[in-house]
Tab-separated table of C-alpha atoms in Angstrom:
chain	number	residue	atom	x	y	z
A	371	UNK	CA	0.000	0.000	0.000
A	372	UNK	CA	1.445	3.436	-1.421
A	373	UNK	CA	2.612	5.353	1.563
A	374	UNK	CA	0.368	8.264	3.364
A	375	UNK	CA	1.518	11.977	2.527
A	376	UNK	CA	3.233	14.295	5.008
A	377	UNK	CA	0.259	16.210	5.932
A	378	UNK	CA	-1.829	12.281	6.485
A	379	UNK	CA	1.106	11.266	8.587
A	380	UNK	CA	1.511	14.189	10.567
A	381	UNK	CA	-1.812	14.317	11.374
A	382	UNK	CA	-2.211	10.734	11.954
A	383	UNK	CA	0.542	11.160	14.392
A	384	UNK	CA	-0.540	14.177	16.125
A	385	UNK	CA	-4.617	12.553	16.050
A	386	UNK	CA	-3.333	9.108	17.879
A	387	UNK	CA	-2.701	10.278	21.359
A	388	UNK	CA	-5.919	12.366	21.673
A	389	UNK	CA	-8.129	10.246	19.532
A	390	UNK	CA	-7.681	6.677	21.091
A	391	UNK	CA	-9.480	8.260	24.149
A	392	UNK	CA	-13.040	8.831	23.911
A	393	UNK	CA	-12.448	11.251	26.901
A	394	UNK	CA	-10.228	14.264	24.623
A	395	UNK	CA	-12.946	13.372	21.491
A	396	UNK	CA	-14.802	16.625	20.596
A	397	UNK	CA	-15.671	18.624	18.183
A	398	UNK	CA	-17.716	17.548	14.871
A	399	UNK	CA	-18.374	13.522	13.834
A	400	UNK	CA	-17.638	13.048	10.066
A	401	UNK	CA	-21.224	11.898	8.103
A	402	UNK	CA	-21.652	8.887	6.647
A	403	UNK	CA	-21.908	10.661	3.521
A	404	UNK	CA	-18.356	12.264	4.507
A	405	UNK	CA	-16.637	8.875	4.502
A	406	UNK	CA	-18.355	5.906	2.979
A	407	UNK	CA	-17.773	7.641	-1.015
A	408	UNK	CA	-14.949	7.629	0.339
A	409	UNK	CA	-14.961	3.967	1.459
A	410	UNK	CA	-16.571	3.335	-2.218
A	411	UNK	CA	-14.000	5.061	-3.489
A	412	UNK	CA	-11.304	2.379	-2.210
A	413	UNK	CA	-13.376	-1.013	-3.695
A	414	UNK	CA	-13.298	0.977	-7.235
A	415	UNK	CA	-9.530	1.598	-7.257
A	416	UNK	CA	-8.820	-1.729	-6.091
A	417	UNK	CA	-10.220	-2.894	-9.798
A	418	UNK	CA	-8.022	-1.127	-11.341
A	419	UNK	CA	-4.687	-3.082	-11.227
A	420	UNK	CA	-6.338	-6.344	-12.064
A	421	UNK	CA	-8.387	-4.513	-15.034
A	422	UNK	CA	-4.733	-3.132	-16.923
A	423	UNK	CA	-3.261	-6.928	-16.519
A	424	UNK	CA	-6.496	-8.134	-18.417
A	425	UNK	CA	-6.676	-5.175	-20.757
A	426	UNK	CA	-3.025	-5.739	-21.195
A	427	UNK	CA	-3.078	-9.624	-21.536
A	428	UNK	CA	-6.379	-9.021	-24.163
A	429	UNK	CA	-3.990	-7.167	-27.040
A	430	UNK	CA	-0.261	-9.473	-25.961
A	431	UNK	CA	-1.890	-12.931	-26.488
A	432	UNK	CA	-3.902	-11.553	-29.884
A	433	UNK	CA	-0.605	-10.142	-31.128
A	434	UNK	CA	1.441	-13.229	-30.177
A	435	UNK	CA	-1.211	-15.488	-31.825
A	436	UNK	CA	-1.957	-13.875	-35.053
A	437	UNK	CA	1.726	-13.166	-35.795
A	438	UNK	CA	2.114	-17.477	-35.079
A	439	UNK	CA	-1.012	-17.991	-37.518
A	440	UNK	CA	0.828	-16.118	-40.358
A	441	UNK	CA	4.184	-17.803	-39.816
A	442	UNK	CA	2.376	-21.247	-39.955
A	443	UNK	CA	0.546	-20.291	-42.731
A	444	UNK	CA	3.276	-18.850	-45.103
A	445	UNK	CA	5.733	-21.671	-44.288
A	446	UNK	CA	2.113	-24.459	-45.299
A	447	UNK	CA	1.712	-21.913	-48.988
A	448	UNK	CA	5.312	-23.052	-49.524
A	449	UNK	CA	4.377	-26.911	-49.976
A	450	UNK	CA	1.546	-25.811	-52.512
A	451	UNK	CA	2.293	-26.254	-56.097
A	452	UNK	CA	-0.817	-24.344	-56.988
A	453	UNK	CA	0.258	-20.708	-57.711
A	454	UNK	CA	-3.172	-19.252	-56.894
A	455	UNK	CA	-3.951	-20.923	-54.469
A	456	UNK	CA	-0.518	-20.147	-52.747
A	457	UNK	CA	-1.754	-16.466	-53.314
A	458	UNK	CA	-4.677	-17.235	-51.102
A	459	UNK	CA	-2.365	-18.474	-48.678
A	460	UNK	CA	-0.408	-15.378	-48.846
A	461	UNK	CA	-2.941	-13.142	-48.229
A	462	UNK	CA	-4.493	-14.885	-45.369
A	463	UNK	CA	-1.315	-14.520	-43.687
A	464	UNK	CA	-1.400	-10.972	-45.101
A	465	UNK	CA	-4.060	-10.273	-43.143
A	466	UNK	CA	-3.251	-11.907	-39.808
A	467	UNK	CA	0.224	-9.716	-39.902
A	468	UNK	CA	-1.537	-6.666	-39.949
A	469	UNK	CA	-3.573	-8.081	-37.343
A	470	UNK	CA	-0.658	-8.535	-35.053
A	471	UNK	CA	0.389	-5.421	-35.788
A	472	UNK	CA	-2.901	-3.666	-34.994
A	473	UNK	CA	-2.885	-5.207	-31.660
A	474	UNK	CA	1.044	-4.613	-31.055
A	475	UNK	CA	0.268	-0.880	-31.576
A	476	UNK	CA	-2.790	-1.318	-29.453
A	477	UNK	CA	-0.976	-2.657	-26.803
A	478	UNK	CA	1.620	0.008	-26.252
A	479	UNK	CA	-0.897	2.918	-26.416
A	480	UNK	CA	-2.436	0.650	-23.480
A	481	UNK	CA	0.360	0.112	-21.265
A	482	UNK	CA	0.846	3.754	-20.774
A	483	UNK	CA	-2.550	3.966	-20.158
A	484	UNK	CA	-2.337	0.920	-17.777
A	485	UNK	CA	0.874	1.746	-16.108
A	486	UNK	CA	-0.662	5.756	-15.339
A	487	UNK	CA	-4.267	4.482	-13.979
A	488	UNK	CA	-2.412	1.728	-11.822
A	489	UNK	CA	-0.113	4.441	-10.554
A	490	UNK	CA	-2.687	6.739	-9.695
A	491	UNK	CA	-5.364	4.453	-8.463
A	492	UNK	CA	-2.749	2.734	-5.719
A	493	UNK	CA	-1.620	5.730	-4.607
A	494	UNK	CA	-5.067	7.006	-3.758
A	495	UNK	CA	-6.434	4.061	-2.608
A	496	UNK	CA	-3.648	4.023	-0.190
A	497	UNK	CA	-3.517	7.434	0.997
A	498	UNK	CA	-7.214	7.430	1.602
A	499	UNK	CA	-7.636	3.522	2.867
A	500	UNK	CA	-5.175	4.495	5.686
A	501	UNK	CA	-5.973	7.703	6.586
A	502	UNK	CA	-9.940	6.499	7.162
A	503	UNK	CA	-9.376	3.032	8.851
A	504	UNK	CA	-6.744	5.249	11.098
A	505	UNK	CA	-9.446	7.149	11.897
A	506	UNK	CA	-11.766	3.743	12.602
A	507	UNK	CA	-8.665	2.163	14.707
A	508	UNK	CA	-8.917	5.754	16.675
A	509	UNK	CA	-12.286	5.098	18.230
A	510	UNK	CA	-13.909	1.685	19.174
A	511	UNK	CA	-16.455	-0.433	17.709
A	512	UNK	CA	-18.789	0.236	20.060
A	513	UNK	CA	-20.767	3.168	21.585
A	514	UNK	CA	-18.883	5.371	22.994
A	515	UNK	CA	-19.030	9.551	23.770
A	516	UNK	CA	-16.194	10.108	21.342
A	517	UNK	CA	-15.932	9.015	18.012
A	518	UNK	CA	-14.505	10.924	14.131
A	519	UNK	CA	-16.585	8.570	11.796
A	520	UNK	CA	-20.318	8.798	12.870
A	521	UNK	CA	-22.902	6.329	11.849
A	522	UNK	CA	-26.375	7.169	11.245
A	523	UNK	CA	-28.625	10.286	12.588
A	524	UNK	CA	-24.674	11.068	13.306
A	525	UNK	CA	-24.907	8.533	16.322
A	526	UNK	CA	-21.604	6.570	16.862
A	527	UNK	CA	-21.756	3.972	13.971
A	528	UNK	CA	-20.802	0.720	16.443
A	529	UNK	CA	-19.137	-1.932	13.606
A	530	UNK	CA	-20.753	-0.097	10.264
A	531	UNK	CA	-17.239	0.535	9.326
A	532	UNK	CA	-16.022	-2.349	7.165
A	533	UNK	CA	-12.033	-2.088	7.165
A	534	UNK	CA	-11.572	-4.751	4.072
A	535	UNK	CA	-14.284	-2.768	2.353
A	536	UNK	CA	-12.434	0.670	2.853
A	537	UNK	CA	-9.003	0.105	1.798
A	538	UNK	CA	-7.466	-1.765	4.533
A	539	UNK	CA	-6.308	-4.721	2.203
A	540	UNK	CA	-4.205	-5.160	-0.735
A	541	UNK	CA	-5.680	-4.215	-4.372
A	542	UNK	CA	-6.716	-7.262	-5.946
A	543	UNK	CA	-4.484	-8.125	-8.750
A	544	UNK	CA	-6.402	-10.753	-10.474
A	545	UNK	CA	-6.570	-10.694	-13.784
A	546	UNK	CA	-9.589	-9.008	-14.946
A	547	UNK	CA	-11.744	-7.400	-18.180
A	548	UNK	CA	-14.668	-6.196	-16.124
A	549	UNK	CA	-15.023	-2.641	-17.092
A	550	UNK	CA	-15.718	-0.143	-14.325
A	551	UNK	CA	-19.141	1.038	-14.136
A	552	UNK	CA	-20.696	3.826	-14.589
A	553	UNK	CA	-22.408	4.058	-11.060
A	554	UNK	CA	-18.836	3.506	-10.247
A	555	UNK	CA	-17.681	6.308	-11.882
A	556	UNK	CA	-19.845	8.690	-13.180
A	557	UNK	CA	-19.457	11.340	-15.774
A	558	UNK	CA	-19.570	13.968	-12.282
A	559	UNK	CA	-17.344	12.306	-9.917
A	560	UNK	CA	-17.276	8.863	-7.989
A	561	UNK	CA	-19.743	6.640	-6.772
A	562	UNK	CA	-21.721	8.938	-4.239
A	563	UNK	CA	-19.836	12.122	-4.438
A	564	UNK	CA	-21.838	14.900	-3.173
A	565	UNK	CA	-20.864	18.495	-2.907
A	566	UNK	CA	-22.104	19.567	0.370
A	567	UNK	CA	-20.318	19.970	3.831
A	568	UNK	CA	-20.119	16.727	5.646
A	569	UNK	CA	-18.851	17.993	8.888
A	570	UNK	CA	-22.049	17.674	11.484
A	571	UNK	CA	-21.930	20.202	13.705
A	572	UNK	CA	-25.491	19.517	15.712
A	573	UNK	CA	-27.189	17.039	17.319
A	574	UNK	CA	-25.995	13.855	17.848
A	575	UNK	CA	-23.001	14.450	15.930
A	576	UNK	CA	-21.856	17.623	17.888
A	577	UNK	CA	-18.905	17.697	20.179
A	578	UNK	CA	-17.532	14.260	19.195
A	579	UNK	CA	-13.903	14.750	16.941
A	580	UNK	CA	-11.007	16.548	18.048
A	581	UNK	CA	-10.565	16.857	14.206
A	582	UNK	CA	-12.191	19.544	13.746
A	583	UNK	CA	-11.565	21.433	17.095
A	584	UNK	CA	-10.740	25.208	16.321
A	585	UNK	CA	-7.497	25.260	15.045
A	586	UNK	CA	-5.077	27.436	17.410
A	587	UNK	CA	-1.366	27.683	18.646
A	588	UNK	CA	-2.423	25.537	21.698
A	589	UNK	CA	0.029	22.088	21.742
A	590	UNK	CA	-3.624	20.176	22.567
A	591	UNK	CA	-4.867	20.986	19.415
A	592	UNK	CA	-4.886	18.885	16.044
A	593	UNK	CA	-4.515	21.742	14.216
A	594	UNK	CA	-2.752	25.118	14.750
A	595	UNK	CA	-4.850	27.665	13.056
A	596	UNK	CA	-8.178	27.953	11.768
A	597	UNK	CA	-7.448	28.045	8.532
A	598	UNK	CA	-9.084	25.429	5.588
A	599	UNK	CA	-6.703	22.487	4.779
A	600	UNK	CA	-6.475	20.454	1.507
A	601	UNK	CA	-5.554	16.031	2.044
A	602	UNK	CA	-5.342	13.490	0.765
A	603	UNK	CA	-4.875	14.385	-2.733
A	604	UNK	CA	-7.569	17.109	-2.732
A	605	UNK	CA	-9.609	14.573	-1.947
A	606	UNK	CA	-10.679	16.285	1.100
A	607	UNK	CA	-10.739	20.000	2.947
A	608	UNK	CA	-10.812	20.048	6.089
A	609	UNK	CA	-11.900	23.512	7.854
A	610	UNK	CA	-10.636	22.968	11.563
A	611	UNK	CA	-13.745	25.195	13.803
A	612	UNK	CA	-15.535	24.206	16.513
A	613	UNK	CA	-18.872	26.843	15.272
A	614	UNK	CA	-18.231	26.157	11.356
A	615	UNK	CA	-16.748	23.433	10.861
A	616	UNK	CA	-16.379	21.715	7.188
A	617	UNK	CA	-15.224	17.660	5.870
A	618	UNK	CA	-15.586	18.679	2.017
A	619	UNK	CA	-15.143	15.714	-1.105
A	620	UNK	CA	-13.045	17.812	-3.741
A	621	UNK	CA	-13.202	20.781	-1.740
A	622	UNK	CA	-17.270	21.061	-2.144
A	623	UNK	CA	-17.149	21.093	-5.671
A	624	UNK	CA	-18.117	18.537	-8.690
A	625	UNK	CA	-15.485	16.573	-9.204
A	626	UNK	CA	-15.707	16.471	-13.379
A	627	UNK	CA	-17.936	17.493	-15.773
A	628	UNK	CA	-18.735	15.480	-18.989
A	629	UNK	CA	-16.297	13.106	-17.718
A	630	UNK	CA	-13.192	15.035	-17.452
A	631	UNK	CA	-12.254	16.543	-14.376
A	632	UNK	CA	-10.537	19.902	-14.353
A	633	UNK	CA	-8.148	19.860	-11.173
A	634	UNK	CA	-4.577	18.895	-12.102
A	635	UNK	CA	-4.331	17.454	-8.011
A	636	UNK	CA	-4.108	13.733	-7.316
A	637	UNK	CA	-8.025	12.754	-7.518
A	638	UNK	CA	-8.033	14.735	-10.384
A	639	UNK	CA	-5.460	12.591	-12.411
A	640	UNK	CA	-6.588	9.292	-10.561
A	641	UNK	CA	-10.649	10.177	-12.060
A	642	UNK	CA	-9.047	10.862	-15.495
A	643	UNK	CA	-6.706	8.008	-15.648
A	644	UNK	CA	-8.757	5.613	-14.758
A	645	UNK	CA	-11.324	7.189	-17.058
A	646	UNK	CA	-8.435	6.679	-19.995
A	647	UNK	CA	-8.091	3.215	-19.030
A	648	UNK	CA	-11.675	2.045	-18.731
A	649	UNK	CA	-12.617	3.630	-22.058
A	650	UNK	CA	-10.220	2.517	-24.179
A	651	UNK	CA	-11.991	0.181	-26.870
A	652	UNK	CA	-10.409	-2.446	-29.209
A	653	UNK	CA	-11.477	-4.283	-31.823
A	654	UNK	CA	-11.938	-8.206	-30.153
A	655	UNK	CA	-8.970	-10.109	-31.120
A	656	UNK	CA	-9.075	-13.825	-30.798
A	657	UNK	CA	-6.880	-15.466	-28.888
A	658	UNK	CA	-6.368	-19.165	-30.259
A	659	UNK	CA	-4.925	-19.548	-33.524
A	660	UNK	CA	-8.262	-21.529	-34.995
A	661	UNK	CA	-10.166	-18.634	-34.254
A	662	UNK	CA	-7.739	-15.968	-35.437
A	663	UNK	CA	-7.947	-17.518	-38.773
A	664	UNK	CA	-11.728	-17.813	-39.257
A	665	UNK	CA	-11.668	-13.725	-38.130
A	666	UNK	CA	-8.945	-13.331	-41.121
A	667	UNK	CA	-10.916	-14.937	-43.428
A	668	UNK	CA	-14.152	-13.210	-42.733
A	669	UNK	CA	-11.879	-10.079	-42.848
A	670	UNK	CA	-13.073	-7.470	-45.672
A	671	UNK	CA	-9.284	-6.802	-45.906
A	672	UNK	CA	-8.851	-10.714	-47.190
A	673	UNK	CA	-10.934	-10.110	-49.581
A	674	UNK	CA	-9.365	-6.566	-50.940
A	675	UNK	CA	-6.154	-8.219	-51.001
A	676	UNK	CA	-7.229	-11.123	-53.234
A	677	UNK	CA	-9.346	-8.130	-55.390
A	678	UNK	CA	-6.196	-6.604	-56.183
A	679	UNK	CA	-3.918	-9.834	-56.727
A	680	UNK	CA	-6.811	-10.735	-59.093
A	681	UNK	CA	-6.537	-7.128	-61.000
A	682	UNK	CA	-2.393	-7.674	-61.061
A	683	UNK	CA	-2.769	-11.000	-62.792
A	684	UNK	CA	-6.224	-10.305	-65.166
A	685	UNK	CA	-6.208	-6.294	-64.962
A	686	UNK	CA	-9.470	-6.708	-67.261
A	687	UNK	CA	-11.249	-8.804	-64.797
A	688	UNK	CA	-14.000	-6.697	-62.572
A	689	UNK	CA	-15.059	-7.518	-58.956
């Protein structure tokens, strides 16, 4: 798991002594709709590095195979002593080269696609699985006065937090072509991204986080001043005040628009990488060598080639 940034770890630090104690917990509970995108958030990136191996491993075997069709076939028109039909030969073979090298190409636009999204993904999935199962390690699992991640009506949230489902395990690197949804991702944001202020600051959710104490030179204090924070990527401001408070996904704002987001930060280029990735769209390339050659010789391409040999050797002859 990619390691936390400076400002995560500092805090994280700074949060363990005062937040493992339900006695110094107060200040403003984090909503469930303040962490649980987030927790969504997590389960989507962890598709990603199993998605580029099958994306990956869909174009490599189709190259490898076509290119072994064509050498198999070539070498079998050699044995032929009929001069046409060696032509045929020829051209099916024709045609699963240029497959091979439609898919070759293919596959290195991929990989940088691949290599970027996986990048990106792990990185945020790891910044943002720590920081919010630190957080859940913080408090208990069950009721108690002080808690950061509330539960519903704001009330402590007992065992709702699911650590394997929010981050706290290793991506899954099984090869996959499952395409990431779009409930997933939408053309806005991620899964549940809402642009209010998730910060409860009444009620049942009042006077429970240190978090989001006001900010001031005191050394009990998370934070020194007042002043709005950016973590985790932009993933989240933070606005450290006991009477205004704020726990904001992308800063309050949309995340993209017409599925490209605008923000150069790190959930910016995590949303549009893995947006590159999950977009890209191939022709379907056979894998086994039977089945490559049936798909050349349905190919309109076959038959263009053999239109054209036909025109070298007859140039009066019409298609």
């Amino acid at each position: 798991m990619p390691l936390l940034v400076s400002t995560a770890t500092a805090l994280m630090l700074i949060l363990t002594e005062h937040l493992s104690s339900s006695a110094f917990a107060h200040g403003d509970a984090i909503k469930t709709t303040g962490w649980q995108p987030l927790c969504k958030l997590t389960q989507t990136l962890g598709k990603i590095p199993g998605l580029a191996k099958g994306r990956l491993a869909h174009l490599r075997t189709p190259a490898q195979t076509a290119r072994a069709a064509a050498l198999k076939i070539e070498v079998y028109a050699l044995n032929k002593p009929d001069a046409e039909l060696v032509q045929v030969y020829q051209a099916l073979a024709s045609v699963l080269q240029q497959t091979s090298s439609d898919a070759a190409n293919a596959l290195q636009t991929e990989t940088a696609k691949a290599i970027e999204a996986t990048y990106y993904a792990s990185d945020m999935y790891g910044r943002t699985g720590g920081f919010l199962n630190f957080l859940n390690t913080a408090q208990t699992a069950t009721t108690q006065t002080g808690y950061c991640l509330a539960g519903s009506s704001e009330n402590h949230p007992n065992s709702a937090f699911k650590p394997a489902e929010c981050g706290n395990d290793q991506p899954s690197l099984a090869e996959h072509t499952t395409d990431i949804t779009s409930t997933e991702q939408t053309e806005t944001g991620f899964a549940e991204f809402t642009t209010g202020n998730h910060a409860d600051g009444s009620g049942n959710g009042n006077n429970k986080c240190q978090l989001f104490n006001t900010g001031s030179s005191s050394a009990t204090e998370v934070f020194q001043t007042n002043s709005k924070v950016t973590i985790l990527g932009g993933l989240v401001s933070v606005t450290p005040n006991s009477v205004s408070s704020t726990w904001k996904i992308n800063d309050g704002a949309q995340l993209a628009t017409g599925g490209a987001a605008q923000k150069t930060n790190l959930i910016g280029k995590t949303y549009n990488k893995v947006k590159a990735l999950n977009n890209a769209k191939y022709p379907t390339y056979k894998e086994a060598e039977i089945d490559a050659v049936k798909q050349a010789a349905q190919s309109p391409n076959l038959k263009n080639i053999l239109t054209k040999i036909i025109k070298q050797d007859s140039p009066q002859t019409e298609n």
